[in-house]
C-alpha cells in the first residue's frame, strides 16, 4: 500500500494539471493558434532553461557507480534502437514514426523517477539518480532532435547535413551546452540562479496545462493502435529489458533504483512540445504522454513492488 501511495502521489499532480488545461479549453474555447504559441514559449524558452539548470546544478563530484552509468547509457541506446526498428516496421507515416520512437525511449526521469527513489531511500540518497539524469537527459534530447529531424513532416530519405544543423540549432541542445559551459566559469550570482530556477520550475506545470488543452479524445480513439504501442513499449517492454539486464549483471540497491527511475516512468513532458514544434505528430505525442502517465500509476507501483519482493531494491 505504501508503494501504491508513493506512485499515486507522484502521478496525481500531472493528471491534475492536464485536467486543468482540458477544462479551461472547454470553458474558454481558445483555438489551436493559442496552443501553438504556448508551445513555442515552452520549446524555445522554458525547456532550454530547464535543461540548462539541470546540468548547471548537477554535482558531478558526487560518487557515481561507473558500471551503473555505462549500463544505463547502453540500455537506453538499446531501447532506442529497438524502438526505432520496431516503429519503422509497424508504422509507415514519418510524422507518426518520430513521435512514437520518442515516446518509447524517453521517460519522465526527473519529474517522476527521482521522487520515487527519494520516497524509497530518503532525501540523502537522491544524489545518484540526479547525477545519472545529468548524463541521460542530454542523451534523450540529442536522440529526440535526431529522430524528429529524421522524420520531420513527410520528408523522405536521409539528409545528414540538415539533421546535423537541426541538432546544433535545437534550443534544448543549446541549453545543455550552456549549462556545461557555465559549470566551467565562476558561480553565477545568487539572483541569476534564483531567477533561472524559478523560470525552469514553470516548465512542467505550463507544459502539462497546455497538453491538457491540446488533448483530443477522438484523435486518441483514431490512433488507438499507435497509442497502445507506445504505452506497452514505454511502461512494460522498456523497463523489462532495462531492469532485467541490470539484475542479471548484479546491480542492486540505489544504483538499481536509479536505473529504475530512468525506465519505469511515463513519456517525458518535453516530448509533446518538441514533437509539436518539429513538425512531428504532436497530437499522437500528446496522447502517448497522457495515457502513459495515467497507466503509469499502476505500472510504477507494480515495478517497485516486484523489485522489492525479489529483494533487489
XYZ file of C-alpha atoms in Angstrom, residues 76-262:
187
model
C 18.998 3.491 -23.211
C 20.672 3.178 -26.612
C 19.489 -0.443 -26.897
C 15.880 0.541 -26.168
C 16.208 3.385 -28.669
C 17.429 1.090 -31.449
C 14.722 -1.498 -30.729
C 12.084 1.249 -30.657
C 13.426 2.769 -33.882
C 13.408 -0.527 -35.797
C 10.064 -1.772 -34.458
C 8.319 1.548 -35.077
C 9.594 1.781 -38.642
C 8.315 -1.750 -39.251
C 4.949 -1.025 -37.618
C 4.241 2.489 -38.958
C 4.772 3.886 -42.451
C 3.994 7.579 -41.897
C 7.083 9.616 -40.984
C 5.284 12.112 -38.742
C 3.967 9.279 -36.581
C 7.326 7.492 -36.521
C 9.162 10.401 -34.919
C 6.545 10.886 -32.199
C 6.332 7.161 -31.400
C 10.069 6.484 -31.267
C 10.474 9.392 -28.856
C 7.628 8.069 -26.695
C 9.231 4.620 -26.448
C 12.683 5.542 -25.152
C 12.271 8.945 -23.466
C 10.969 8.846 -19.887
C 9.930 11.416 -17.301
C 13.123 10.786 -15.320
C 13.422 13.963 -13.244
C 9.768 14.696 -12.553
C 8.675 11.201 -11.527
C 11.729 8.967 -11.299
C 13.842 10.870 -8.774
C 10.913 11.397 -6.331
C 10.273 7.642 -6.326
C 13.905 6.980 -5.312
C 13.604 9.686 -2.664
C 10.454 8.083 -1.241
C 12.144 4.677 -1.057
C 15.572 5.647 0.278
C 15.191 9.204 1.600
C 16.441 12.632 0.539
C 20.059 11.828 1.428
C 20.234 9.231 -1.346
C 18.932 11.122 -4.389
C 22.393 12.316 -5.455
C 22.988 9.234 -7.597
C 19.760 9.385 -9.654
C 20.141 13.154 -10.033
C 23.694 12.751 -11.305
C 22.631 9.946 -13.632
C 19.926 12.219 -15.021
C 22.588 14.833 -15.844
C 24.090 12.306 -18.284
C 20.882 10.670 -19.511
C 18.704 13.726 -20.197
C 21.149 15.348 -22.667
C 21.277 11.987 -24.482
C 17.470 11.951 -24.507
C 17.476 15.346 -26.168
C 20.145 14.582 -28.774
C 18.282 11.400 -29.757
C 14.972 13.296 -29.824
C 16.301 16.005 -32.115
C 17.962 13.422 -34.380
C 14.748 11.366 -34.536
C 12.352 14.250 -35.084
C 14.623 15.821 -37.702
C 14.968 12.476 -39.494
C 11.198 12.025 -39.675
C 10.242 15.705 -39.888
C 6.925 16.094 -41.701
C 6.752 13.716 -44.623
C 10.395 14.101 -45.582
C 11.768 11.093 -47.418
C 15.349 9.932 -47.369
C 18.254 10.578 -45.016
C 19.750 14.089 -45.047
C 22.738 14.151 -42.636
C 23.569 17.836 -43.130
C 20.024 19.004 -42.452
C 19.702 16.716 -39.451
C 23.043 17.871 -38.011
C 22.099 21.535 -38.347
C 18.756 20.801 -36.718
C 20.547 19.220 -33.770
C 23.036 22.081 -33.415
C 20.336 24.770 -33.525
C 17.849 22.971 -31.283
C 17.044 25.050 -28.141
C 17.356 22.003 -25.845
C 20.851 21.236 -27.101
C 21.854 24.888 -26.749
C 20.529 24.840 -23.169
C 22.609 21.756 -22.305
C 25.773 23.239 -23.849
C 25.285 26.491 -21.938
C 24.762 24.539 -18.733
C 28.055 22.678 -19.100
C 29.833 25.911 -20.123
C 28.568 27.752 -17.040
C 29.872 24.977 -14.795
C 33.387 25.819 -16.000
C 33.014 29.500 -15.112
C 32.795 31.225 -11.710
C 29.416 30.669 -9.995
C 26.509 32.748 -11.210
C 25.201 35.490 -8.886
C 22.516 34.187 -6.500
C 19.899 36.458 -8.086
C 20.591 34.976 -11.537
C 20.409 31.408 -10.198
C 17.141 32.158 -8.369
C 15.592 33.723 -11.482
C 16.621 30.865 -13.764
C 15.477 28.274 -11.216
C 12.045 29.883 -10.938
C 11.737 30.038 -14.725
C 12.745 26.379 -15.016
C 10.182 25.443 -12.353
C 7.428 26.776 -14.621
C 8.228 24.257 -17.343
C 6.352 21.166 -16.200
C 3.130 22.832 -14.921
C 2.803 25.037 -18.011
C 3.616 22.168 -20.393
C 1.066 19.898 -18.720
C -1.692 22.517 -18.746
C -1.051 23.142 -22.455
C -1.002 19.400 -23.065
C -4.379 19.017 -21.365
C -5.769 21.826 -23.500
C -4.447 20.055 -26.599
C -5.954 16.664 -25.786
C -8.370 15.357 -28.402
C -10.245 12.236 -27.351
C -11.438 11.483 -30.878
C -7.821 11.662 -32.037
C -6.792 9.180 -29.344
C -9.501 6.751 -30.467
C -8.486 7.182 -34.096
C -4.862 6.344 -33.250
C -5.610 3.706 -30.617
C -3.157 1.169 -32.100
C -0.284 3.647 -32.116
C -1.101 4.883 -28.593
C -1.332 1.297 -27.278
C 2.015 0.516 -28.938
C 3.616 3.459 -27.101
C 2.005 2.627 -23.741
C 3.078 -1.030 -23.773
C 6.561 -0.227 -25.059
C 7.203 2.647 -22.643
C 5.735 1.157 -19.458
C 6.313 -2.593 -19.841
C 8.808 -3.648 -22.518
C 11.476 -0.961 -21.971
C 11.527 -1.442 -18.156
C 11.563 -5.244 -18.514
C 14.590 -5.182 -20.816
C 16.459 -2.496 -18.854
C 15.832 -3.775 -15.330
C 16.178 -7.433 -16.325
C 19.651 -6.799 -17.731
C 20.690 -4.744 -14.691
C 19.628 -7.502 -12.286
C 21.411 -10.157 -14.334
C 24.750 -8.321 -14.093
C 24.361 -7.823 -10.341
C 23.288 -4.176 -9.980
C 21.410 -3.749 -6.713
C 20.197 -1.141 -4.222
C 20.411 2.571 -5.038
C 22.197 2.061 -8.396
C 19.344 -0.234 -9.472
C 16.786 2.242 -8.116
C 18.443 4.986 -10.181
C 18.120 2.872 -13.329
C 14.551 2.063 -12.327
C 13.819 5.803 -12.070
C 15.074 6.198 -15.624
